[in-house]
Amino acid sequence: MGKRSFALYRTLGFKTPGCLSFFCRYKSFLAIRFFGALLVAISAFFTYKIGVATSSKKIGFWAAIGCVVLQSLFGSLQGVMSEHICMALFMPSLYLLIKHQKYYWHGIAGLLMGMTVMVKLNMAYAILLLGLYLLFHSFRKREFMLGIRNSLSFGIGVILIILLTILPYYIEENTALWWKSVILAPLEYTAARRYSFLKLTPICIVIIGFFIFAWKKEFLDFKNKNIQVLSITILGVVFSFLKGGRVNGHYLIQLYPILIVLVGIVIAKITFFQRLNYRHSVFLLLLFLPMETYVEYIAIVKNKIEKGVFFNGEGIDVPKYLTENDIDTKNILFLEYHIGYWLLDAVPPTKAATHPSNIFRDELFPFYDNPRKTGIEELRFILEDIQPKTIVIRKNRSIFDKKLIEGNQYINNYLTKHYKPIKTLDKAEVYRLLE
């Protein structure tokens, strides 16, 4: 799971679910990476199946390759994000809706869609548009009973999963926590992180331009139901980005597996690509695309030679240093490399401190159930009242966003007066409270 997604999840008061409890108990990065790779493989497999159902095995193959590349080989996408979980549930569901007409398959698709929306709330727009389209398509073909039956099965599946997630909170007589954590807090978080519309314009231009190009060149048959389903789904995902007002790189994981099928169909009909040698293209693609991954492998091997372990990075080195030197970690504040809480079995000083950037997200404070209303109040409480004995920051970098001038000035002055640096580990600096 991505660090930011997990941090928000824990910040708002959830208990750790079973699968994450396994990881938390055994601290297995290998297990996390394995299941992350499995999630990408599931998305890619059903991207292939959709490609085959919509066009051909060749298109399905290339779409699956593109899905793997775009979901896992670049930058932060190599980590396991909530978007990876989301698409591993969404793509099988989409395939069932494309391939099958029986109501029970639509019911299973609905269950998977319900899980999808519980992982990423913004997918509700795509799911709603998809459900309305399928009902409209059946009515247009005058298959009224089929449309109603399938739509009911689909809708009941989605709603059932949502109700099941509420059930534990209902049993504990605390459904308000579910409502605040799952619905209200994410909406407030998204609304407060909005870009200006101009920053979202490029992605809209690219998507609209692609569809106009495919339509004018007649590369896509927009009368084909499968093409329509994929197009409607893309529209729903893009609309959710516009509604949320923000698109980070990893958000696009929700778009790639769907869009890549249509892109593959279009590319296959362009003369230049038809002339390329298929086998040579596959070889070159598989050889050169994972370049960033090769760099990571080199870093891992280098770390093994120098330090005797494969696991590398400050997030590993800092907890190891603290443990080996018997430094108290029960009262610790990570303002960077906060995966250290997990490795040390430590608890953040407050809910807001679970992820360092959450300290100054004032829009989330109504959901923390504490009297503090602003980030600066929270920071003062952490440093002056709780007084962490150990603080970890990133060397030569602003602790908080550069726009948060008051917060940065306050913490820099406080560290200078009350703490001393005791160790530098690559880019990480460890501070101890002066006695």
XYZ file of C-alpha atoms in Angstrom:
435
model
C 0.000 0.000 0.000
C 1.268 3.501 -0.749
C 2.706 5.385 2.223
C 0.291 8.303 1.871
C -2.802 6.084 1.466
C -1.849 3.939 4.470
C -1.097 7.043 6.531
C -4.499 8.617 5.847
C -6.133 5.241 6.541
C -4.470 4.974 9.959
C -4.820 8.686 10.730
C -8.597 8.568 10.645
C -8.938 5.782 13.189
C -9.314 2.538 11.239
C -8.124 -0.724 12.680
C -5.669 -2.621 10.507
C -7.468 -5.234 8.321
C -6.337 -8.852 8.245
C -4.050 -8.706 5.210
C -2.230 -5.639 6.543
C -2.018 -7.193 10.004
C -0.001 -10.033 8.451
C 2.438 -7.547 6.949
C 2.614 -5.501 10.154
C 3.327 -8.602 12.232
C 6.106 -10.022 10.095
C 7.473 -6.783 8.590
C 7.791 -8.496 5.239
C 8.698 -6.089 2.457
C 9.074 -9.114 0.198
C 5.478 -10.105 0.879
C 4.263 -6.586 0.115
C 6.259 -6.499 -3.128
C 5.050 -9.973 -4.078
C 1.400 -9.091 -3.604
C 1.981 -5.769 -5.365
C 3.355 -7.636 -8.374
C 0.395 -9.997 -8.179
C -2.028 -7.047 -8.248
C -0.361 -5.644 -11.368
C -0.425 -9.115 -12.959
C -4.181 -9.426 -12.298
C -4.835 -6.005 -13.855
C -2.654 -6.872 -16.856
C -4.285 -10.294 -17.352
C -7.793 -8.846 -17.488
C -6.553 -5.999 -19.662
C -5.400 -8.743 -22.031
C -8.784 -10.484 -21.831
C -10.612 -7.220 -22.549
C -8.249 -6.545 -25.460
C -8.991 -9.981 -26.903
C -12.760 -9.543 -26.413
C -12.662 -6.088 -28.014
C -10.166 -6.668 -30.831
C -7.598 -9.506 -31.024
C -5.002 -11.490 -29.095
C -2.255 -9.265 -30.492
C -3.955 -6.129 -29.170
C -4.620 -7.874 -25.874
C -0.962 -8.848 -25.542
C 0.359 -5.348 -26.226
C -2.262 -3.801 -23.963
C -1.218 -6.135 -21.134
C 2.457 -5.249 -21.646
C 1.553 -1.553 -21.613
C -0.487 -2.087 -18.455
C 2.480 -3.629 -16.636
C 4.851 -0.901 -17.821
C 2.614 2.027 -16.921
C 1.577 0.621 -13.545
C 4.928 -0.439 -12.160
C 8.146 0.669 -13.849
C 8.452 4.368 -13.121
C 9.264 6.304 -9.940
C 6.788 5.957 -7.080
C 4.673 3.545 -9.130
C 7.160 0.853 -8.152
C 5.665 1.075 -4.676
C 2.374 -0.640 -3.854
C -0.391 1.950 -4.103
C -4.064 1.767 -3.243
C -4.636 2.359 -6.977
C -3.015 -1.019 -7.678
C -5.518 -2.715 -5.369
C -8.333 -0.732 -6.936
C -7.557 -1.776 -10.530
C -6.955 -5.422 -9.622
C -10.616 -5.428 -8.544
C -11.981 -3.134 -11.243
C -10.533 -4.807 -14.372
C -11.981 -8.300 -13.680
C -15.343 -6.657 -13.005
C -15.153 -4.684 -16.247
C -14.303 -7.860 -18.150
C -17.328 -9.677 -16.700
C -19.608 -6.828 -17.799
C -18.132 -6.891 -21.311
C -18.057 -10.660 -21.755
C -21.181 -11.957 -20.025
C -24.894 -11.147 -20.106
C -26.146 -13.403 -17.310
C -27.448 -11.641 -14.210
C -25.242 -13.637 -11.820
C -22.081 -12.480 -13.635
C -23.333 -8.920 -13.297
C -23.869 -9.610 -9.597
C -20.254 -10.787 -9.213
C -19.122 -7.734 -11.178
C -21.110 -5.579 -8.759
C -19.400 -7.174 -5.763
C -16.001 -6.416 -7.280
C -17.087 -2.866 -8.112
C -18.240 -2.419 -4.524
C -14.781 -3.430 -3.322
C -13.279 -1.050 -5.879
C -15.193 1.967 -4.622
C -14.315 1.119 -1.028
C -10.636 1.199 -2.003
C -10.859 4.396 -4.111
C -13.975 6.476 -3.571
C -13.518 8.479 -6.777
C -14.222 5.354 -8.865
C -17.883 5.761 -7.903
C -18.326 8.144 -10.856
C -17.059 5.588 -13.377
C -19.122 2.814 -11.787
C -22.294 4.921 -11.807
C -21.855 5.938 -15.461
C -21.101 2.336 -16.394
C -24.238 1.055 -14.653
C -26.430 3.692 -16.326
C -24.923 2.941 -19.730
C -25.559 -0.804 -19.445
C -29.193 -0.159 -18.485
C -29.589 2.329 -21.359
C -27.956 -0.089 -23.833
C -30.371 -2.886 -22.911
C -33.381 -0.584 -23.198
C -32.189 0.685 -26.575
C -32.095 -2.930 -27.790
C -35.574 -3.394 -26.270
C -34.247 -6.027 -23.862
C -36.112 -4.466 -20.950
C -36.220 -7.419 -18.548
C -32.591 -8.324 -19.215
C -31.522 -4.749 -18.557
C -33.522 -4.439 -15.343
C -32.402 -7.841 -14.046
C -28.721 -7.229 -14.804
C -28.797 -3.688 -13.439
C -30.425 -4.836 -10.210
C -27.862 -7.623 -9.792
C -25.044 -5.195 -10.466
C -26.406 -2.529 -8.111
C -27.163 -4.999 -5.306
C -23.588 -6.325 -5.551
C -22.136 -2.837 -5.163
C -24.447 -1.872 -2.290
C -23.908 -5.199 -0.483
C -20.157 -4.625 -0.201
C -20.692 -1.085 1.070
C -23.140 -2.355 3.706
C -20.697 -5.080 4.759
C -18.008 -2.467 5.407
C -20.458 -0.597 7.636
C -21.448 -3.741 9.572
C -18.488 -3.877 12.027
C -19.056 -0.221 12.901
C -22.798 -0.844 13.306
C -22.115 -3.734 15.679
C -19.853 -1.452 17.714
C -22.564 1.262 17.556
C -20.135 3.634 15.897
C -21.381 4.085 12.341
C -20.491 7.784 12.621
C -16.804 6.805 12.463
C -17.405 4.976 9.164
C -19.223 7.982 7.735
C -16.535 10.430 8.808
C -13.563 8.257 7.847
C -14.775 6.726 4.588
C -16.934 9.499 3.146
C -16.516 12.923 4.733
C -12.753 12.981 5.396
C -11.703 11.867 1.877
C -14.071 14.430 0.354
C -12.640 17.210 2.522
C -9.098 16.040 1.797
C -9.725 16.091 -1.944
C -11.516 19.449 -1.949
C -8.677 21.120 -0.057
C -5.991 19.795 -2.416
C -7.552 21.118 -5.628
C -5.459 22.370 -8.532
C -6.564 25.251 -10.704
C -8.496 24.095 -13.758
C -5.583 25.097 -16.009
C -3.361 22.438 -14.428
C -5.936 19.779 -15.289
C -6.418 20.991 -18.848
C -3.534 19.008 -20.441
C -4.934 15.606 -19.513
C -8.371 16.623 -20.843
C -6.841 17.868 -24.107
C -4.894 14.613 -24.560
C -7.944 12.397 -23.937
C -10.292 14.496 -26.089
C -7.659 14.767 -28.825
C -7.182 10.993 -28.833
C -10.905 10.299 -29.239
C -11.305 12.950 -31.963
C -8.314 11.510 -33.840
C -9.638 7.930 -33.525
C -13.123 9.016 -34.643
C -11.983 11.055 -37.676
C -9.597 8.346 -38.851
C -12.241 5.697 -38.136
C -9.721 3.707 -36.128
C -12.287 2.955 -33.443
C -15.782 1.624 -34.113
C -17.823 3.655 -31.666
C -20.918 1.594 -32.525
C -19.244 -1.425 -30.935
C -20.566 -2.048 -27.395
C -17.138 -2.898 -25.962
C -15.651 0.315 -27.332
C -18.553 2.225 -25.829
C -18.091 0.550 -22.419
C -14.388 1.406 -22.347
C -15.041 4.974 -23.523
C -17.749 5.543 -20.909
C -15.471 4.163 -18.199
C -12.620 6.465 -19.263
C -15.051 9.392 -19.198
C -16.061 8.472 -15.642
C -12.466 8.236 -14.409
C -11.450 11.536 -16.034
C -14.571 13.206 -14.617
C -13.560 12.007 -11.143
C -10.169 13.687 -11.629
C -11.880 16.928 -12.631
C -14.313 16.665 -9.748
C -11.489 16.047 -7.297
C -9.480 18.854 -8.866
C -6.156 17.029 -8.674
C -4.165 14.457 -10.653
C -0.998 12.982 -9.156
C 1.095 10.562 -11.199
C -0.141 7.491 -9.340
C -3.796 8.517 -9.842
C -3.345 7.661 -13.527
C -3.015 3.988 -12.594
C -6.825 4.122 -12.551
C -6.826 5.197 -16.191
C -3.993 3.285 -17.866
C -5.432 -0.280 -18.040
C -8.691 0.949 -19.602
C -7.230 3.497 -21.984
C -4.349 1.288 -23.152
C -6.738 -1.116 -24.908
C -8.168 1.643 -27.096
C -4.705 3.126 -27.675
C -3.493 -0.296 -28.767
C -6.321 -0.648 -31.279
C -5.573 2.788 -32.741
C -1.806 2.229 -32.936
C -2.311 -1.108 -34.684
C -4.135 0.690 -37.511
C -1.430 3.299 -38.099
C 0.679 2.344 -41.122
C 4.053 3.105 -39.508
C 3.451 0.675 -36.657
C 2.126 -2.002 -38.999
C 5.545 -2.080 -40.700
C 7.495 -2.696 -37.487
C 8.951 -6.153 -36.939
C 6.841 -7.688 -34.184
C 9.554 -9.858 -32.590
C 12.192 -7.140 -32.672
C 9.732 -4.683 -31.139
C 8.964 -7.021 -28.245
C 12.670 -7.629 -27.608
C 13.567 -3.934 -27.604
C 10.560 -3.056 -25.438
C 11.369 -5.656 -22.801
C 15.058 -4.721 -22.866
C 14.935 -0.931 -22.546
C 11.677 -0.008 -20.794
C 12.632 -1.237 -17.297
C 15.718 1.034 -17.157
C 14.663 2.637 -13.873
C 14.175 -0.811 -12.383
C 17.700 -1.770 -13.440
C 18.998 1.287 -11.556
C 17.126 0.138 -8.450
C 18.600 -3.371 -8.740
C 22.108 -1.893 -8.950
C 21.420 0.161 -5.801
C 20.182 -2.952 -3.972
C 23.254 -4.998 -4.919
C 25.543 -2.112 -3.971
C 23.809 -1.870 -0.578
C 24.286 -5.617 -0.037
C 28.017 -5.323 -0.751
C 28.500 -2.270 1.473
C 26.110 -2.986 4.355
C 25.407 -6.710 4.121
C 21.641 -6.386 3.530
C 19.508 -6.065 0.425
C 17.026 -3.610 1.948
C 18.243 -0.083 1.330
C 17.293 3.506 2.020
C 16.923 5.791 5.013
C 13.569 4.239 5.886
C 15.500 1.041 6.702
C 18.763 2.546 7.976
C 17.266 4.909 10.552
C 15.193 2.283 12.459
C 18.203 -0.079 12.342
C 20.503 2.592 13.800
C 18.026 3.460 16.583
C 17.592 -0.203 17.518
C 21.288 -1.088 17.450
C 22.158 1.907 19.644
C 19.351 1.335 22.170
C 17.835 4.753 21.498
C 14.343 5.137 22.927
C 11.778 4.894 20.112
C 8.576 4.894 22.146
C 8.307 8.680 21.983
C 9.514 9.427 18.464
C 8.454 11.779 15.661
C 9.248 10.986 12.034
C 9.037 14.121 9.908
C 10.439 12.063 7.024
C 10.930 8.311 6.435
C 7.822 7.646 8.538
C 7.740 3.978 7.562
C 10.004 3.818 10.620
C 6.911 3.760 12.866
C 5.953 0.448 11.300
C 9.421 -1.079 11.535
C 9.866 -0.026 15.169
C 6.370 -0.947 16.347
C 6.106 2.699 17.378
C 2.978 4.857 17.489
C 2.939 8.407 16.049
C 2.577 11.051 18.791
C -0.832 12.125 17.426
C -3.189 11.039 14.661
C -2.189 14.019 12.531
C 1.478 13.025 12.787
C 0.904 9.645 11.137
C 1.983 11.299 7.892
C 4.107 14.461 8.323
C 2.129 16.431 5.738
C -1.127 15.749 7.611
C 0.022 17.995 10.458
C -0.836 21.067 8.372
C -3.965 19.709 6.676
C -6.408 21.794 8.653
C -9.392 20.372 6.768
C -8.861 17.000 8.488
C -8.807 18.326 12.058
C -12.594 18.052 12.573
C -12.150 14.271 12.180
C -9.320 13.866 14.707
C -11.510 14.297 17.809
C -9.081 16.637 19.523
C -9.389 20.308 20.585
C -6.714 21.578 18.178
C -8.000 23.209 15.009
C -4.901 24.228 13.054
C -1.571 22.772 12.028
C 0.488 25.207 14.072
C -1.538 24.323 17.187
C -0.913 20.642 16.491
C 2.804 21.181 15.984
C 3.111 23.163 19.216
C 1.238 20.425 21.090
C 3.525 17.713 19.720
C 6.779 19.539 20.461
C 5.929 21.356 23.690
C 3.524 18.968 25.421
C 4.431 15.502 24.138
C 8.107 16.420 23.580
C 9.340 13.533 21.396
C 12.737 12.337 22.620
C 13.790 11.521 19.041
C 12.962 13.399 15.837
C 13.916 12.315 12.316
C 14.059 14.830 9.456
C 15.508 15.014 5.956
C 18.838 16.837 5.770
C 19.054 20.151 3.877
C 15.365 20.180 3.033
C 12.416 22.220 4.241
C 10.608 20.121 6.848
C 7.157 21.194 5.694
C 5.938 22.683 2.430
C 7.855 25.885 1.661
C 4.568 27.823 1.679
C 4.149 26.995 5.390
C 6.545 29.719 6.505
C 5.304 29.971 10.109
C 5.450 26.204 10.642
C 8.967 25.870 9.204
C 10.304 28.814 11.205
C 8.786 27.502 14.418
C 10.125 23.954 14.136
C 13.576 25.044 12.960
C 13.893 27.397 15.948
C 12.579 24.736 18.328
C 15.012 22.087 17.061
C 17.924 24.513 17.387
C 17.015 25.404 20.984
C 15.842 22.049 22.399
C 17.434 19.286 20.290
C 20.859 18.237 19.047
C 21.723 16.210 15.907
C 23.290 12.863 16.860
C 23.535 11.032 13.547
C 23.341 11.593 9.799
C 22.395 8.571 7.679
C 22.663 9.528 4.016
C 19.872 12.156 3.729
C 18.325 11.466 7.142
C 19.191 13.400 10.298
C 18.393 12.076 13.769
C 17.833 14.582 16.591
C 17.692 13.904 20.342
C 15.999 16.029 23.003
C 18.459 17.918 25.196
C 18.316 16.723 28.794
